[in-house]
Coordinates of C-alpha atoms in Angstrom, one line a residue:
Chain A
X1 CA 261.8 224.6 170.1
X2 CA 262.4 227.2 167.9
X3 CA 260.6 227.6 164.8
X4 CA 263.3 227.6 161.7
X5 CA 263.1 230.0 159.2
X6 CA 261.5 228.3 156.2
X7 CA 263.4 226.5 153.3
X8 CA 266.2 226.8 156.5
X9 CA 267.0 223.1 155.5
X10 CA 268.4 224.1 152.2
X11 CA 271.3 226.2 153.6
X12 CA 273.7 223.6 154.9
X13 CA 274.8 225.8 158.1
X14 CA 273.2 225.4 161.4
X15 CA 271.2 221.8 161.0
X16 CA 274.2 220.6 160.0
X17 CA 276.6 221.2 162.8
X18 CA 273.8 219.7 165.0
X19 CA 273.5 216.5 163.3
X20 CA 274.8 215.4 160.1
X21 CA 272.0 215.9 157.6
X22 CA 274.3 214.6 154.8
X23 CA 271.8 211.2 154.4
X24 CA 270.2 210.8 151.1
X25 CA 267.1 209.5 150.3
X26 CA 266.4 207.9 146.9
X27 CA 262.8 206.4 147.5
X28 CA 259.7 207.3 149.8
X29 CA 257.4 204.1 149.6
X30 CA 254.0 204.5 152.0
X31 CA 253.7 200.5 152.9
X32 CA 250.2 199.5 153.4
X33 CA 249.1 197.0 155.5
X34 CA 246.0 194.9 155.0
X35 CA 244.6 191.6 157.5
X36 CA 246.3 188.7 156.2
X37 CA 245.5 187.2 153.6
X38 CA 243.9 190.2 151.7
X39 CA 247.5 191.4 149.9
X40 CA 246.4 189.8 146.6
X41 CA 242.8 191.5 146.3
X42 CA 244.4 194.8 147.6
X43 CA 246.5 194.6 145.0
X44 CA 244.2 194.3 142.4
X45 CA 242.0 196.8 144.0
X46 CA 244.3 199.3 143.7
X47 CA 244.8 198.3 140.0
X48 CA 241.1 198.9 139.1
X49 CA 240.4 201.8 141.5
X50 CA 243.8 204.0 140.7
X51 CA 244.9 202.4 137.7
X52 CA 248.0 201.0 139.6
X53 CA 250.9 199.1 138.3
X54 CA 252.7 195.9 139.9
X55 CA 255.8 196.4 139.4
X56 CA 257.1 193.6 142.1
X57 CA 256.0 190.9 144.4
X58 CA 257.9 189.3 147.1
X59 CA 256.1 186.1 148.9
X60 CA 256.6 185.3 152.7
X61 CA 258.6 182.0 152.5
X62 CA 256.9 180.1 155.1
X63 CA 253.4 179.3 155.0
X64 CA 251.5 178.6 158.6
X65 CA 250.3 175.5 156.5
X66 CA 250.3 173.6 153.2
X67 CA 246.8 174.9 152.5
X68 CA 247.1 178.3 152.5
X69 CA 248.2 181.2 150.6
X70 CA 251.3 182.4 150.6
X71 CA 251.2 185.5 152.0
X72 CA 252.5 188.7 150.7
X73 CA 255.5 190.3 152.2
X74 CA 255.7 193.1 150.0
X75 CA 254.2 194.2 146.4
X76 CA 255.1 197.7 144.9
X77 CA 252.8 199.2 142.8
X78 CA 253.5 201.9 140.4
X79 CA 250.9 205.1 140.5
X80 CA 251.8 207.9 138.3
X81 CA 255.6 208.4 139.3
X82 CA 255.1 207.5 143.1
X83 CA 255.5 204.1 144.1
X84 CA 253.8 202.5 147.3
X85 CA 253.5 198.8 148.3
X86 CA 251.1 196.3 149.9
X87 CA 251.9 194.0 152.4
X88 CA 250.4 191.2 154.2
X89 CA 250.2 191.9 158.1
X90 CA 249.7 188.1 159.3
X91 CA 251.0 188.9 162.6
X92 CA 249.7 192.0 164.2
X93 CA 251.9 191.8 167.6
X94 CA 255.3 191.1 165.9
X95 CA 255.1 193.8 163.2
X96 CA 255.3 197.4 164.3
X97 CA 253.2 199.8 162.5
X98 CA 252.2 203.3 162.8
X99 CA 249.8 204.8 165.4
X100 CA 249.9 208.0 164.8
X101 CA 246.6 210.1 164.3
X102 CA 246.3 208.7 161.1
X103 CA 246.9 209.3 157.5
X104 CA 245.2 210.2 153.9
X105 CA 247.0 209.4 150.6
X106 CA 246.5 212.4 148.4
X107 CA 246.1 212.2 144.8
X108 CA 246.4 214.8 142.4
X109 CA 244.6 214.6 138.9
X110 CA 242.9 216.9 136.6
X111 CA 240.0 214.7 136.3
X112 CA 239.1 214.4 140.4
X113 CA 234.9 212.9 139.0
X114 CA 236.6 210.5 136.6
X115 CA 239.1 209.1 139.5
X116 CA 236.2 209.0 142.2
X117 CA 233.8 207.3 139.7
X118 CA 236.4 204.9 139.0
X119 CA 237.5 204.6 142.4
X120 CA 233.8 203.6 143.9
X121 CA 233.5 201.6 140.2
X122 CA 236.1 199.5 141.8
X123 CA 234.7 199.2 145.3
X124 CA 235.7 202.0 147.4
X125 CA 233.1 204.6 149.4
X126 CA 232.8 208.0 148.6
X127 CA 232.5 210.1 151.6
X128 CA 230.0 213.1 150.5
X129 CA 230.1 214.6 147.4
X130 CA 233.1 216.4 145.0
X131 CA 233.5 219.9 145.8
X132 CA 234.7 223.1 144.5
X133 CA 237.3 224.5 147.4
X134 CA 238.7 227.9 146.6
X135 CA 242.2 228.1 145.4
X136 CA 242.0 224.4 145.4
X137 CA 240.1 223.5 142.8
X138 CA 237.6 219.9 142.9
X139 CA 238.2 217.7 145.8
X140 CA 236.8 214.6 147.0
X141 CA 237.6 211.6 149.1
X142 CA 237.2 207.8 149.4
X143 CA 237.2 205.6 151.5
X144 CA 239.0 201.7 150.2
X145 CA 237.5 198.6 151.2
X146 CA 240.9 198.1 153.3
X147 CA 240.2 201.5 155.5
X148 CA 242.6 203.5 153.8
X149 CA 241.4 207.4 152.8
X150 CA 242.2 208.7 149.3
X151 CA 242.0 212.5 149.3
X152 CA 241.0 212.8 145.4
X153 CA 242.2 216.9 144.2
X154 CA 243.2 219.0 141.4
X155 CA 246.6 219.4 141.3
X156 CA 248.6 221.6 143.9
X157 CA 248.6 225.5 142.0
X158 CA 251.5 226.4 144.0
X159 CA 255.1 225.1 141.9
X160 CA 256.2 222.4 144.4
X161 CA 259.1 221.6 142.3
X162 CA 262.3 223.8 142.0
X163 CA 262.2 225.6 144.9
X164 CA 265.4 224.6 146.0
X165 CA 266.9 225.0 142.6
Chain B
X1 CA 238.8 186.5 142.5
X2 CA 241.1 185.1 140.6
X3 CA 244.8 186.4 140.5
X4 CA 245.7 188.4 137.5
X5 CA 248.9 187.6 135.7
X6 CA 251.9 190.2 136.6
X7 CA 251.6 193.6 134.9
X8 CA 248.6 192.7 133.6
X9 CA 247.7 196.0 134.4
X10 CA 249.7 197.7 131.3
X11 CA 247.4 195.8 128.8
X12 CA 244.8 197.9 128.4
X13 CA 242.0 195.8 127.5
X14 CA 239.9 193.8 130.0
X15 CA 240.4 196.0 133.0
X16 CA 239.1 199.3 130.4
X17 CA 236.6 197.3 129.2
X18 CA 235.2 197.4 132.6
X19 CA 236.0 200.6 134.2
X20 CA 237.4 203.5 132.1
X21 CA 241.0 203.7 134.0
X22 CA 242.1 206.3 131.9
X23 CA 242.6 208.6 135.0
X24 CA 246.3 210.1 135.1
X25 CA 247.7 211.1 138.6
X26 CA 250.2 213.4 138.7
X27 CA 251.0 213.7 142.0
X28 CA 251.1 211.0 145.4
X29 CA 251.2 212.7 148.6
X30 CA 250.7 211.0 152.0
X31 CA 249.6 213.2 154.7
X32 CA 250.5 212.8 158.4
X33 CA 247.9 213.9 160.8
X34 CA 249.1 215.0 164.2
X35 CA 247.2 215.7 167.4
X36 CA 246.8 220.1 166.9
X37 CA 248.8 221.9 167.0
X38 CA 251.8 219.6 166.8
X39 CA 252.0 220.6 163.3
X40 CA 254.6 222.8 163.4
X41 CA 256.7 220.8 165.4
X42 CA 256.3 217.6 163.3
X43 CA 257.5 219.6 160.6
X44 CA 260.8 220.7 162.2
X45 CA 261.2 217.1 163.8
X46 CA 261.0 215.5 159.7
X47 CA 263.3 218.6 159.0
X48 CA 266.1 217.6 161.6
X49 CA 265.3 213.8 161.3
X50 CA 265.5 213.1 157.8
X51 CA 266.3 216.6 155.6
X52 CA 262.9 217.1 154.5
X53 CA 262.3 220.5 153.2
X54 CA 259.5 222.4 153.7
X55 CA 257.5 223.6 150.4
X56 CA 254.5 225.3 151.3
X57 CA 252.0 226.1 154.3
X58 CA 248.5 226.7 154.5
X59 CA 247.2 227.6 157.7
X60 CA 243.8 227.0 159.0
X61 CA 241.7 230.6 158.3
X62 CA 240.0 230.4 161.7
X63 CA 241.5 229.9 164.9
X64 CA 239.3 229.2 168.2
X65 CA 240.4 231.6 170.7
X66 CA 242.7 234.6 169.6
X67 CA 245.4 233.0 171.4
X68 CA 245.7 229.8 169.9
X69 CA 248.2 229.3 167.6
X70 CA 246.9 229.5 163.9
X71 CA 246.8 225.7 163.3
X72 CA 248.3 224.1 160.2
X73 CA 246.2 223.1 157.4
X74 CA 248.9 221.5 155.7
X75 CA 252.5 222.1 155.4
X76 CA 254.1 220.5 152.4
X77 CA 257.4 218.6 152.7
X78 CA 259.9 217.2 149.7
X79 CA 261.9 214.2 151.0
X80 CA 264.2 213.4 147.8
X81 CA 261.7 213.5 145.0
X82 CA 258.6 212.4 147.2
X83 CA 256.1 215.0 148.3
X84 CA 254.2 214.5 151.5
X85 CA 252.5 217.1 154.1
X86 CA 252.0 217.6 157.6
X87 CA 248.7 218.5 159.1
X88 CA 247.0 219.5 162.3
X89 CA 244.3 217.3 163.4
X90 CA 241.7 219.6 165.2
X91 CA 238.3 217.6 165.5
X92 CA 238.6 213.6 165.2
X93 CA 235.2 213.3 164.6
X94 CA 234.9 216.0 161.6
X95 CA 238.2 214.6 159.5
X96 CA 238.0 211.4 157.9
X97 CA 241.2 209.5 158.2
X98 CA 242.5 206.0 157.6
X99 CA 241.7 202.8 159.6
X100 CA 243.2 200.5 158.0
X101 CA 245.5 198.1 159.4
X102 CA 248.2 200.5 159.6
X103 CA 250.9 202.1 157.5
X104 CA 255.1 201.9 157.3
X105 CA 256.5 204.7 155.4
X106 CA 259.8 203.0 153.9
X107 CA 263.0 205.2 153.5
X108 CA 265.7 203.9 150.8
X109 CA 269.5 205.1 151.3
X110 CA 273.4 204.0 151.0
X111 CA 273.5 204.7 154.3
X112 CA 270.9 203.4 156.6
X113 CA 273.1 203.5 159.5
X114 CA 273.5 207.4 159.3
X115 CA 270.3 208.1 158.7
X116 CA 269.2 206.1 161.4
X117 CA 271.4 207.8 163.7
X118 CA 270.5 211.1 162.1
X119 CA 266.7 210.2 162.7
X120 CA 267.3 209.5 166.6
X121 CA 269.4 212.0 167.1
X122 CA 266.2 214.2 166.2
X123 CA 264.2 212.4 168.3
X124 CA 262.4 208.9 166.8
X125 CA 263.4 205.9 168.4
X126 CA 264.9 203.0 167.2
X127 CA 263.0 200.1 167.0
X128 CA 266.0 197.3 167.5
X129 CA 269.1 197.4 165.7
X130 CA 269.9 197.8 162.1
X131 CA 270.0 194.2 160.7
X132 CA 271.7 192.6 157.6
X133 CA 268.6 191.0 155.2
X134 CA 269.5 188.7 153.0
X135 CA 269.2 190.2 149.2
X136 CA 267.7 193.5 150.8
X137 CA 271.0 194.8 152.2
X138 CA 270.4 196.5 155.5
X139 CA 267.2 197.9 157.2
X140 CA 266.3 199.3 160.2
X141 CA 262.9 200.9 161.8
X142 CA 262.8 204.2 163.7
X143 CA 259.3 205.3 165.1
X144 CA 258.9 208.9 165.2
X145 CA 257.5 211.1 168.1
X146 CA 253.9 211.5 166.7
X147 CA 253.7 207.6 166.7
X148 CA 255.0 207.1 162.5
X149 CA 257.2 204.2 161.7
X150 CA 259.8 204.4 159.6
X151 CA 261.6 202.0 157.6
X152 CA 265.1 202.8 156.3
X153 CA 266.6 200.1 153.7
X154 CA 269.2 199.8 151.3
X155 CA 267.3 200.7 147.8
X156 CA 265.4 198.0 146.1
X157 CA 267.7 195.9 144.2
X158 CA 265.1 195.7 141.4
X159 CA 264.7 198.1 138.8
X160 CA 261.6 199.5 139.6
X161 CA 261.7 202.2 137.0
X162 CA 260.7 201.7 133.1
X163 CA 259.4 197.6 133.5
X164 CA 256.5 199.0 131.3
X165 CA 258.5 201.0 128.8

């Protein structure tokens, strides 16, 4: 496969006789999963850790049993002006889920000690310490108490935003 | 632990008392790890597949042999307003990635249909067929070729936006 010349997907020509790249997106939500029925404390993790807002919570509406929780189909929390959500995975064969190599949820902030210290404050595991990368700025990474990596960094230098403009 | 009341998380009092979440994010970036050096073709696959558009690249300073490919560090893609990058996984044992139970990236759109056909058409496969939920509109799952699923939905019926103006 040809490698496309890059920002190619802005001019409308070629991609778009081959398939019909007309879709819109209005939302990219990460959804991550936690064991059943750990939804609630994940949630409240990534309050305390990230400073996270709930913005929504929709329950499963069956419960196995009387007893126990309901468990969580789907709460969207509110970081900076991303939004991601938390879900209970109760049944690990009838969902699918991603198994790809893996994945890191990057953070940008200008305070990268403040957010770590906050972030192992809350529960999560540092992996080694902050450091100073060239061109990068301070960068560090956790680990959450639910197995997810948080790359911690200064904000991007290059001007994501625009380019297309 | 007990279950904090709903948006508790604006009130800024018991939560600061305890650790000082004053942290500001201004940027959320997931990033996709591939088996290297797939990068480069992930990156055209999201192109094709769902319009992405391709931001920035930072290649990897040292290659192992002279004629290996220069492997991608990360390549920055914007997906509507959302930000997330592509990167070469190299050594498994030197990057720290996430093991949690496993991630859903969620698409919203008016047209789930076309973008699902736009998606395998590029080369994810559909994961049964688009079906009618009940207050959610439609929604349908594609996994992509380096093992991502993706959910594409109608968007959220809630106003996500401004619930702590």
């Amino acid at each position: 496969m040809a490698e496309e010349v890059q920002n190619g997907a802005e001019n409308n020509g070629a991609a778009a006789e081959k398939t019909t790249t007309a879709v819109v997106f209005s939302a990219f939500k990460p959804q991550l999963l936690v064991q059943a029925p750990k939804a609630t404390d994940a949630v409240q993790f990534y309050k305390s850790a990230f400073g996270a807002e709930e913005v929504s919570r929709t329950l499963h509406p069956k419960r196995k049993a009387e007893q126990e929780l309901p468990l969580v189909l789907s709460a969207e929390l509110k970081l900076g002006s991303a939004v991601f959500s938390v879900a209970d995975l109760a049944d690990e064969a009838a969902q699918l889920k991603s198994e790809g190599s893996g994945c890191v949820f990057v953070l940008e902030t200008d305070d990268v000690d403040g957010a770590i210290a906050t972030a192992v404050g809350a529960g999560a595991v540092a992996d080694g310490d902050v450091t100073e990368v060239e061109g990068a700025g301070r960068v560090g990474k956790v680990k959450d108490p639910y197995g997810y990596v948080w790359t911690i960094s200064s904000p991007a230098k290059k001007a994501v935003v625009d380019v297309e403009a």
